[in-house]
Each structure stands twice: as C-alpha cells, then as structure tokens.
C-alpha cells in the first residue's frame, strides 16, 4: 500500500497520483450521472428535433392541409428517441443496489460502465434527434410541393434514426455485466 | 477483474468507446441532414420557400427534361456514405466494449482505447461534415448535369477515406497495446 492508501504501486509518484482522482469519486456517483445523462440528453435531442419538424410542418400545412397526418411520422421518429432514453435510464437505475463493506473492482466497473453507457445513449440520441428533425422539416416541405417525394425523403429519415439505435445497442452492450453489490 | 489491476483503465476504455460513437454519429447526422437539404433543393419548384427553390428556377431554364426529372435513388449515395461513417464508430465501440470485460484489461489498453476512440470520433466527425457539404453540392450539380454524378461519387469516396484513416489508426493502437 502506498502512503495515499491506494493499493497500487507507483513508478512516477507525483504524476500518477493525478490518475487516482477518478477513483476518489464513488461509483454510485458515476452510475447516477450516467443514468441522468441518458435521459436528459435523449430528451434534449427529441425536443430539438420535434420543434424543428413541427415548425415546418405547421407552416407548410397552412397552404397544403393534406400533409398534416402523413408527416406526423417525422414527429414520432423524434419521440422514439426520447423513449429509447427513458427505457435505458430505467434499466440503468435498476442496476444500483446497496453494497456492504467497501467497493470491489466489480463495483468500480459497474459505475464506469453505466456512466459511459449513459453518455453514449444520451449523446447518440441527441445527434439523432437533431438529424431526424432537420430531415423531417425538409420532408414536410417537399411533400407539400410534390406528394411522391414523401417516401423518398422518409428513406433518408430512416438512415438518420439508425444513429440513435446504434447508441442504444452499445449502451446495452457496455452495461450487461454491470451489477452493484 | 484482477484485484491488483488498475481499475480506472475501464473508465478510459469505455469513455473511448462512448466518444467514438457519439462523435461519429454527429458527423453522420450532419452529412445526412445536409444531403437531405440537397435533395429537397432539387425537387421543389416553389419560390416561396426560404432557400429551397432558388436553385430550381435556374434548373428549369435549361429545359423541361431537367425540371421534370424525378428524384431517383441515386441521390441517396451521400446519405449511405454518412451512415457508413456512423458504422465505423460503431465497429470501434463494439471492439472496445467486448475487450473491456476481460480480466486482463491493463491501463495501457485503456489509454490506447481512449485516444483511439477520440481519433475515430473526430475523424468521422469531420468526414461527415465533408460528406454533407460535398453531397449537397454534388446532388444539386448532378441534377443540372448528369455527368457530374461520377465526380460527386469520386469526391465522396475521398471524404469517406478520412474516417477510415481514423479507424485504421485506432485498430492498430488497440492491437499494439500490451
């Protein structure tokens, strides 16, 4: 044991002690931050996308009311991003349990994994929501001009919504082995 | 995990996986959205829309055949290439996430995966920006003149190679870490 109490030895003591700073924060803090980031950033992305799409949809439907019902699907694609975030954050918060005694390496792993998994889910859903919002706005206006363009720009929107799905998959892959206690 | 190993290696490794996916996703999102603006630009003839349509007025001057051209699926190529950039980030995330759970994950591997993730992320971010700008310009140009399509594809392949360079570096760094 070195004099700071950490069970690892040092070669370059003054510099390597900086890297003990991640270990001075409780793994519950990391896990809770990751859970919060998952839901918060996902909802920010969904909200951003919905207002971008909704503004164009509302403006275009003034002149062309037939686009109203079909183009709600763009709004639903953005909302799905928020639903990914809330599902993942419920899954992550279910992994936190009380630990008796000190933290083991498995607890540190769980804390780091949930933090980075939540960051991944939230960040990918943020960019996906903005992308789907911009594409949905273009889809609404193009549909107002020529009805056959709706399906073609919807294909682009499906490519955009795949980004959020990648984040969800990797978030689940990172945290499968995360378990406290 | 080995109780004598430095367990903050996992933090750096997974942070690399997270940043590779988020940043490459941001590049892919930019490329997809910009390419969609190009598709909408060539397909709307109405002058009332803000920046859509001004291009189209000039297109219809060249003749009825260009103006009546239907928006085919050839214009989806920038969108597909942006998706491939997101998949580069996904590949690296999957590789790191599956290697982090092994008990012999050392700090050197953690640092290598962290900076590899930043490399993939930033390279695919800027590649996505390049694909978006070139894709939008290429879609508009190939609607005017169908010979510009091959030039657009050539430029997009060069832009995508930038993301691939990041992925190559990170995979080499991942295999060299001890």
Short mmCIF file of C-alpha atoms in Angstrom, two decimals:
data_model
loop_
_atom_site.label_atom_id
_atom_site.label_comp_id
_atom_site.label_asym_id
_atom_site.label_seq_id
_atom_site.Cartn_x
_atom_site.Cartn_y
_atom_site.Cartn_z
CA UNK A 1 0.00 0.00 0.00
CA UNK A 2 1.36 3.39 -0.87
CA UNK A 3 1.07 6.27 1.53
CA UNK A 4 -2.09 7.66 -0.04
CA UNK A 5 -3.91 4.47 0.87
CA UNK A 6 -4.49 3.20 -2.63
CA UNK A 7 -3.46 -0.44 -3.09
CA UNK A 8 -1.39 0.19 -6.24
CA UNK A 9 2.31 0.93 -6.53
CA UNK A 10 3.67 3.93 -8.40
CA UNK A 11 6.67 4.45 -10.63
CA UNK A 12 6.28 8.20 -11.13
CA UNK A 13 4.53 9.13 -7.96
CA UNK A 14 3.79 12.80 -8.41
CA UNK A 15 2.26 12.35 -11.84
CA UNK A 16 0.46 9.09 -11.36
CA UNK A 17 -1.40 10.34 -8.34
CA UNK A 18 -3.45 12.52 -10.68
CA UNK A 19 -4.90 9.35 -12.13
CA UNK A 20 -6.23 8.35 -8.73
CA UNK A 21 -8.75 11.15 -8.98
CA UNK A 22 -11.34 9.06 -10.88
CA UNK A 23 -11.21 6.60 -8.02
CA UNK A 24 -11.93 9.21 -5.36
CA UNK A 25 -15.48 9.63 -6.65
CA UNK A 26 -17.94 6.99 -5.57
CA UNK A 27 -19.11 4.56 -8.25
CA UNK A 28 -22.68 5.37 -7.29
CA UNK A 29 -21.99 8.91 -8.45
CA UNK A 30 -20.76 7.68 -11.80
CA UNK A 31 -23.76 5.40 -12.25
CA UNK A 32 -26.26 8.06 -11.28
CA UNK A 33 -24.63 10.62 -13.57
CA UNK A 34 -24.78 8.16 -16.44
CA UNK A 35 -28.44 7.44 -15.78
CA UNK A 36 -29.23 11.13 -15.70
CA UNK A 37 -27.28 11.84 -18.86
CA UNK A 38 -29.08 9.06 -20.71
CA UNK A 39 -32.50 10.51 -20.13
CA UNK A 40 -31.54 14.17 -20.23
CA UNK A 41 -29.58 14.24 -23.46
CA UNK A 42 -32.08 11.94 -25.20
CA UNK A 43 -34.95 14.24 -24.33
CA UNK A 44 -32.96 17.30 -25.45
CA UNK A 45 -32.40 15.63 -28.83
CA UNK A 46 -36.02 14.63 -29.13
CA UNK A 47 -37.25 18.09 -28.20
CA UNK A 48 -34.88 19.80 -30.60
CA UNK A 49 -35.99 17.52 -33.43
CA UNK A 50 -39.66 17.94 -32.67
CA UNK A 51 -39.55 21.70 -32.71
CA UNK A 52 -37.57 21.78 -35.95
CA UNK A 53 -40.01 19.42 -37.65
CA UNK A 54 -43.11 20.82 -36.03
CA UNK A 55 -42.42 24.38 -37.02
CA UNK A 56 -42.01 23.46 -40.70
CA UNK A 57 -44.97 21.10 -40.62
CA UNK A 58 -47.27 23.70 -39.09
CA UNK A 59 -46.16 26.36 -41.53
CA UNK A 60 -46.49 24.11 -44.56
CA UNK A 61 -49.87 22.78 -43.55
CA UNK A 62 -51.35 26.27 -43.74
CA UNK A 63 -51.24 26.15 -47.51
CA UNK A 64 -51.36 22.40 -48.02
CA UNK A 65 -53.53 20.75 -45.33
CA UNK A 66 -53.19 17.29 -46.82
CA UNK A 67 -49.65 16.90 -45.39
CA UNK A 68 -50.78 17.04 -41.78
CA UNK A 69 -51.42 13.42 -40.95
CA UNK A 70 -48.70 11.77 -43.01
CA UNK A 71 -45.89 13.97 -41.73
CA UNK A 72 -46.63 13.29 -38.09
CA UNK A 73 -44.46 10.25 -38.62
CA UNK A 74 -41.41 12.52 -38.53
CA UNK A 75 -42.51 13.77 -35.13
CA UNK A 76 -42.97 10.18 -33.99
CA UNK A 77 -39.44 9.29 -35.12
CA UNK A 78 -38.11 12.07 -32.90
CA UNK A 79 -40.27 10.96 -29.98
CA UNK A 80 -38.93 7.42 -30.29
CA UNK A 81 -35.51 8.82 -29.44
CA UNK A 82 -36.83 10.07 -26.10
CA UNK A 83 -38.41 6.69 -25.44
CA UNK A 84 -35.04 4.98 -26.01
CA UNK A 85 -33.56 7.28 -23.38
CA UNK A 86 -36.18 6.63 -20.76
CA UNK A 87 -36.08 2.87 -21.23
CA UNK A 88 -32.31 2.76 -20.88
CA UNK A 89 -32.30 5.02 -17.84
CA UNK A 90 -34.88 2.79 -16.12
CA UNK A 91 -32.68 -0.22 -16.90
CA UNK A 92 -29.57 1.52 -15.52
CA UNK A 93 -31.28 2.72 -12.36
CA UNK A 94 -32.44 -0.83 -11.68
CA UNK A 95 -28.84 -1.97 -11.52
CA UNK A 96 -27.99 0.14 -8.46
CA UNK A 97 -28.19 -1.70 -5.16
CA UNK A 98 -26.66 -1.24 -1.75
CA UNK A 99 -23.14 -2.54 -1.23
CA UNK A 100 -22.00 -3.86 2.12
CA UNK A 101 -18.39 -3.16 3.01
CA UNK A 102 -16.00 -1.48 0.61
CA UNK A 103 -16.28 -1.25 -3.14
CA UNK A 104 -14.87 -4.14 -5.11
CA UNK A 105 -13.43 -3.90 -8.60
CA UNK A 106 -16.73 -5.14 -9.97
CA UNK A 107 -18.47 -2.15 -8.38
CA UNK A 108 -15.96 0.26 -9.94
CA UNK A 109 -16.52 -1.44 -13.29
CA UNK A 110 -20.27 -1.07 -12.93
CA UNK A 111 -20.02 2.60 -12.08
CA UNK A 112 -17.74 3.38 -15.03
CA UNK A 113 -19.79 1.22 -17.41
CA UNK A 114 -23.11 2.85 -16.52
CA UNK A 115 -21.55 6.33 -16.78
CA UNK A 116 -20.14 5.73 -20.22
CA UNK A 117 -23.15 3.75 -21.37
CA UNK A 118 -25.49 6.53 -20.35
CA UNK A 119 -23.26 9.11 -22.02
CA UNK A 120 -23.27 7.04 -25.22
CA UNK A 121 -27.04 6.64 -25.24
CA UNK A 122 -27.67 10.29 -24.49
CA UNK A 123 -25.15 11.68 -26.94
CA UNK A 124 -26.18 9.47 -29.84
CA UNK A 125 -29.85 10.21 -29.24
CA UNK A 126 -29.05 13.93 -29.13
CA UNK A 127 -27.47 13.94 -32.59
CA UNK A 128 -30.08 11.55 -33.95
CA UNK A 129 -32.92 13.77 -32.79
CA UNK A 130 -31.45 16.86 -34.42
CA UNK A 131 -30.80 14.98 -37.68
CA UNK A 132 -34.29 13.48 -37.85
CA UNK A 133 -35.73 16.90 -37.09
CA UNK A 134 -33.95 18.62 -39.96
CA UNK A 135 -34.78 15.81 -42.37
CA UNK A 136 -38.40 15.78 -41.23
CA UNK A 137 -38.70 19.51 -41.83
CA UNK A 138 -37.41 19.05 -45.38
CA UNK A 139 -39.76 16.10 -45.81
CA UNK A 140 -42.80 18.15 -44.84
CA UNK A 141 -41.97 20.99 -47.21
CA UNK A 142 -41.09 18.68 -50.10
CA UNK A 143 -44.28 16.69 -49.55
CA UNK A 144 -46.22 19.94 -49.77
CA UNK A 145 -44.69 20.56 -53.18
CA UNK A 146 -44.79 17.09 -54.72
CA UNK A 147 -46.50 14.18 -52.96
CA UNK A 148 -44.28 11.48 -54.40
CA UNK A 149 -41.25 12.86 -52.57
CA UNK A 150 -42.56 11.88 -49.15
CA UNK A 151 -41.45 8.27 -49.37
CA UNK A 152 -38.04 9.16 -50.82
CA UNK A 153 -37.14 11.59 -48.06
CA UNK A 154 -38.56 9.17 -45.49
CA UNK A 155 -35.81 6.74 -46.55
CA UNK A 156 -33.24 9.38 -45.60
CA UNK A 157 -35.02 9.80 -42.27
CA UNK A 158 -34.73 6.10 -41.54
CA UNK A 159 -30.97 6.32 -42.09
CA UNK A 160 -30.94 9.17 -39.60
CA UNK A 161 -32.87 7.32 -36.94
CA UNK A 162 -30.45 4.41 -37.12
CA UNK A 163 -27.93 6.60 -35.28
CA UNK A 164 -30.00 6.57 -32.09
CA UNK A 165 -30.39 2.83 -32.37
CA UNK A 166 -26.60 2.37 -32.54
CA UNK A 167 -26.28 4.28 -29.27
CA UNK A 168 -28.90 2.15 -27.56
CA UNK A 169 -27.26 -1.09 -28.70
CA UNK A 170 -23.80 -0.05 -27.49
CA UNK A 171 -25.25 1.25 -24.22
CA UNK A 172 -26.78 -2.14 -23.56
CA UNK A 173 -23.60 -3.98 -24.63
CA UNK A 174 -21.46 -1.89 -22.27
CA UNK A 175 -23.67 -2.44 -19.23
CA UNK A 176 -24.68 -6.08 -19.49
CA UNK A 177 -22.13 -7.06 -16.86
CA UNK A 178 -22.65 -4.03 -14.65
CA UNK A 179 -24.06 -5.05 -11.30
CA UNK A 180 -23.66 -3.49 -7.90
CA UNK A 181 -23.50 -5.45 -4.69
CA UNK B 1 -11.23 -8.39 -12.56
CA UNK B 2 -7.83 -8.92 -11.06
CA UNK B 3 -7.74 -7.11 -7.70
CA UNK B 4 -4.22 -5.88 -8.31
CA UNK B 5 -5.04 -4.29 -11.68
CA UNK B 6 -5.64 -0.61 -12.01
CA UNK B 7 -9.39 -0.41 -12.41
CA UNK B 8 -9.60 3.09 -13.76
CA UNK B 9 -8.47 1.60 -17.07
CA UNK B 10 -12.09 0.63 -17.63
CA UNK B 11 -13.14 4.27 -17.31
CA UNK B 12 -10.78 5.39 -20.04
CA UNK B 13 -11.59 2.45 -22.31
CA UNK B 14 -15.34 2.90 -22.14
CA UNK B 15 -15.01 6.67 -22.48
CA UNK B 16 -13.18 6.00 -25.75
CA UNK B 17 -16.00 3.74 -26.89
CA UNK B 18 -18.56 6.38 -25.96
CA UNK B 19 -16.77 9.24 -27.68
CA UNK B 20 -16.18 7.24 -30.86
CA UNK B 21 -19.88 6.55 -31.24
CA UNK B 22 -21.13 10.00 -30.25
CA UNK B 23 -18.73 11.99 -32.41
CA UNK B 24 -19.06 9.78 -35.47
CA UNK B 25 -22.80 9.88 -35.00
CA UNK B 26 -22.64 13.66 -35.01
CA UNK B 27 -20.71 13.60 -38.28
CA UNK B 28 -23.20 11.17 -39.79
CA UNK B 29 -26.09 13.32 -38.63
CA UNK B 30 -24.59 16.41 -40.25
CA UNK B 31 -23.98 14.53 -43.50
CA UNK B 32 -27.48 13.10 -43.59
CA UNK B 33 -29.16 16.43 -42.89
CA UNK B 34 -27.08 18.34 -45.43
CA UNK B 35 -27.68 15.71 -48.11
CA UNK B 36 -31.40 15.91 -47.43
CA UNK B 37 -31.28 19.67 -47.94
CA UNK B 38 -29.74 18.97 -51.35
CA UNK B 39 -32.49 16.51 -52.24
CA UNK B 40 -35.17 18.96 -51.20
CA UNK B 41 -33.41 21.74 -53.09
CA UNK B 42 -33.57 19.99 -56.45
CA UNK B 43 -37.13 18.88 -56.04
CA UNK B 44 -39.11 21.93 -55.01
CA UNK B 45 -40.02 24.47 -57.68
CA UNK B 46 -41.80 26.92 -55.41
CA UNK B 47 -40.10 30.27 -54.94
CA UNK B 48 -41.81 30.97 -51.64
CA UNK B 49 -39.74 28.52 -49.62
CA UNK B 50 -36.76 30.08 -47.98
CA UNK B 51 -33.64 28.69 -49.57
CA UNK B 52 -35.18 25.77 -51.35
CA UNK B 53 -36.33 26.57 -54.82
CA UNK B 54 -34.00 29.34 -55.90
CA UNK B 55 -31.79 26.68 -57.50
CA UNK B 56 -34.78 25.10 -59.12
CA UNK B 57 -35.76 28.25 -61.01
CA UNK B 58 -32.42 28.13 -62.80
CA UNK B 59 -32.75 24.40 -63.40
CA UNK B 60 -36.00 24.79 -65.24
CA UNK B 61 -34.40 27.33 -67.57
CA UNK B 62 -32.21 24.63 -69.06
CA UNK B 63 -35.16 22.76 -70.39
CA UNK B 64 -38.15 20.76 -69.47
CA UNK B 65 -36.28 17.47 -69.15
CA UNK B 66 -34.18 18.66 -66.20
CA UNK B 67 -37.10 20.27 -64.47
CA UNK B 68 -39.29 17.21 -64.80
CA UNK B 69 -36.58 14.87 -63.66
CA UNK B 70 -37.79 12.68 -60.83
CA UNK B 71 -35.63 12.45 -57.76
CA UNK B 72 -34.18 8.97 -58.09
CA UNK B 73 -32.43 6.88 -55.51
CA UNK B 74 -29.02 7.86 -56.96
CA UNK B 75 -29.22 10.88 -54.70
CA UNK B 76 -29.18 8.66 -51.63
CA UNK B 77 -25.46 7.97 -52.04
CA UNK B 78 -24.29 10.78 -49.68
CA UNK B 79 -26.80 9.53 -47.11
CA UNK B 80 -25.49 5.97 -47.34
CA UNK B 81 -21.89 7.16 -47.02
CA UNK B 82 -22.80 9.15 -43.89
CA UNK B 83 -24.32 6.00 -42.46
CA UNK B 84 -21.10 4.15 -43.14
CA UNK B 85 -19.21 6.74 -41.08
CA UNK B 86 -21.51 6.04 -38.14
CA UNK B 87 -20.81 2.34 -38.61
CA UNK B 88 -17.06 2.98 -38.32
CA UNK B 89 -17.71 4.43 -34.87
CA UNK B 90 -19.99 1.51 -34.05
CA UNK B 91 -17.31 -1.03 -35.06
CA UNK B 92 -14.76 0.52 -32.73
CA UNK B 93 -17.26 0.78 -29.87
CA UNK B 94 -18.16 -2.89 -30.17
CA UNK B 95 -14.48 -3.93 -30.24
CA UNK B 96 -13.68 -1.89 -27.13
CA UNK B 97 -16.83 -2.86 -25.21
CA UNK B 98 -16.12 -6.54 -25.67
CA UNK B 99 -12.47 -6.25 -24.68
CA UNK B 100 -13.11 -4.20 -21.53
CA UNK B 101 -14.78 -7.04 -19.67
CA UNK B 102 -11.77 -9.33 -19.84
CA UNK B 103 -9.84 -9.63 -16.55
CA UNK B 104 -6.51 -8.68 -18.11
CA UNK B 105 -7.53 -5.22 -19.28
CA UNK B 106 -4.49 -3.12 -18.46
CA UNK B 107 -4.15 0.65 -18.14
CA UNK B 108 -2.15 0.81 -21.34
CA UNK B 109 -5.04 -0.74 -23.21
CA UNK B 110 -7.39 1.70 -21.54
CA UNK B 111 -5.38 4.71 -22.63
CA UNK B 112 -4.97 3.30 -26.15
CA UNK B 113 -8.71 2.73 -26.45
CA UNK B 114 -9.48 6.21 -25.11
CA UNK B 115 -7.35 8.04 -27.62
CA UNK B 116 -8.34 5.62 -30.37
CA UNK B 117 -11.95 6.45 -29.66
CA UNK B 118 -11.21 10.15 -29.87
CA UNK B 119 -9.37 9.52 -33.15
CA UNK B 120 -12.24 7.62 -34.73
CA UNK B 121 -14.74 10.11 -33.39
CA UNK B 122 -13.09 13.27 -34.60
CA UNK B 123 -12.04 11.81 -37.94
CA UNK B 124 -15.56 10.61 -38.66
CA UNK B 125 -16.99 13.93 -37.42
CA UNK B 126 -15.01 15.98 -39.90
CA UNK B 127 -15.51 13.36 -42.60
CA UNK B 128 -19.25 13.63 -42.04
CA UNK B 129 -19.11 17.40 -42.39
CA UNK B 130 -17.17 16.98 -45.64
CA UNK B 131 -19.61 14.36 -46.94
CA UNK B 132 -22.52 16.63 -46.14
CA UNK B 133 -21.19 19.71 -47.87
CA UNK B 134 -19.88 17.79 -50.90
CA UNK B 135 -23.01 15.69 -51.06
CA UNK B 136 -25.33 18.66 -51.11
CA UNK B 137 -23.27 20.39 -53.79
CA UNK B 138 -22.99 17.15 -55.75
CA UNK B 139 -26.72 16.45 -55.66
CA UNK B 140 -27.51 19.91 -56.94
CA UNK B 141 -24.79 19.70 -59.60
CA UNK B 142 -25.80 16.26 -60.82
CA UNK B 143 -29.37 17.45 -61.19
CA UNK B 144 -28.13 20.17 -63.53
CA UNK B 145 -25.72 17.99 -65.45
CA UNK B 146 -25.80 14.24 -65.19
CA UNK B 147 -22.07 13.92 -65.93
CA UNK B 148 -21.34 15.46 -62.54
CA UNK B 149 -22.63 12.34 -60.81
CA UNK B 150 -19.39 10.38 -61.21
CA UNK B 151 -17.42 13.37 -59.97
CA UNK B 152 -19.64 13.57 -56.90
CA UNK B 153 -19.08 9.90 -56.13
CA UNK B 154 -15.31 10.32 -56.54
CA UNK B 155 -15.20 13.27 -54.15
CA UNK B 156 -17.40 11.44 -51.62
CA UNK B 157 -15.08 8.44 -51.62
CA UNK B 158 -12.15 10.73 -50.77
CA UNK B 159 -14.17 12.27 -47.94
CA UNK B 160 -15.10 8.87 -46.53
CA UNK B 161 -11.47 7.77 -46.56
CA UNK B 162 -10.78 10.37 -43.88
CA UNK B 163 -12.99 8.50 -41.46
CA UNK B 164 -11.39 5.24 -42.44
CA UNK B 165 -7.92 6.60 -41.57
CA UNK B 166 -9.09 7.24 -38.02
CA UNK B 167 -10.46 3.74 -37.71
CA UNK B 168 -7.24 2.20 -39.06
CA UNK B 169 -5.13 4.10 -36.53
CA UNK B 170 -7.33 3.11 -33.61
CA UNK B 171 -7.37 -0.55 -34.54
CA UNK B 172 -3.58 -0.56 -34.85
CA UNK B 173 -3.23 1.18 -31.49
CA UNK B 174 -5.65 -1.32 -29.97
CA UNK B 175 -3.57 -4.25 -31.15
CA UNK B 176 -0.25 -2.71 -30.12
CA UNK B 177 -1.32 -2.06 -26.53
CA UNK B 178 0.13 -4.51 -24.03
#
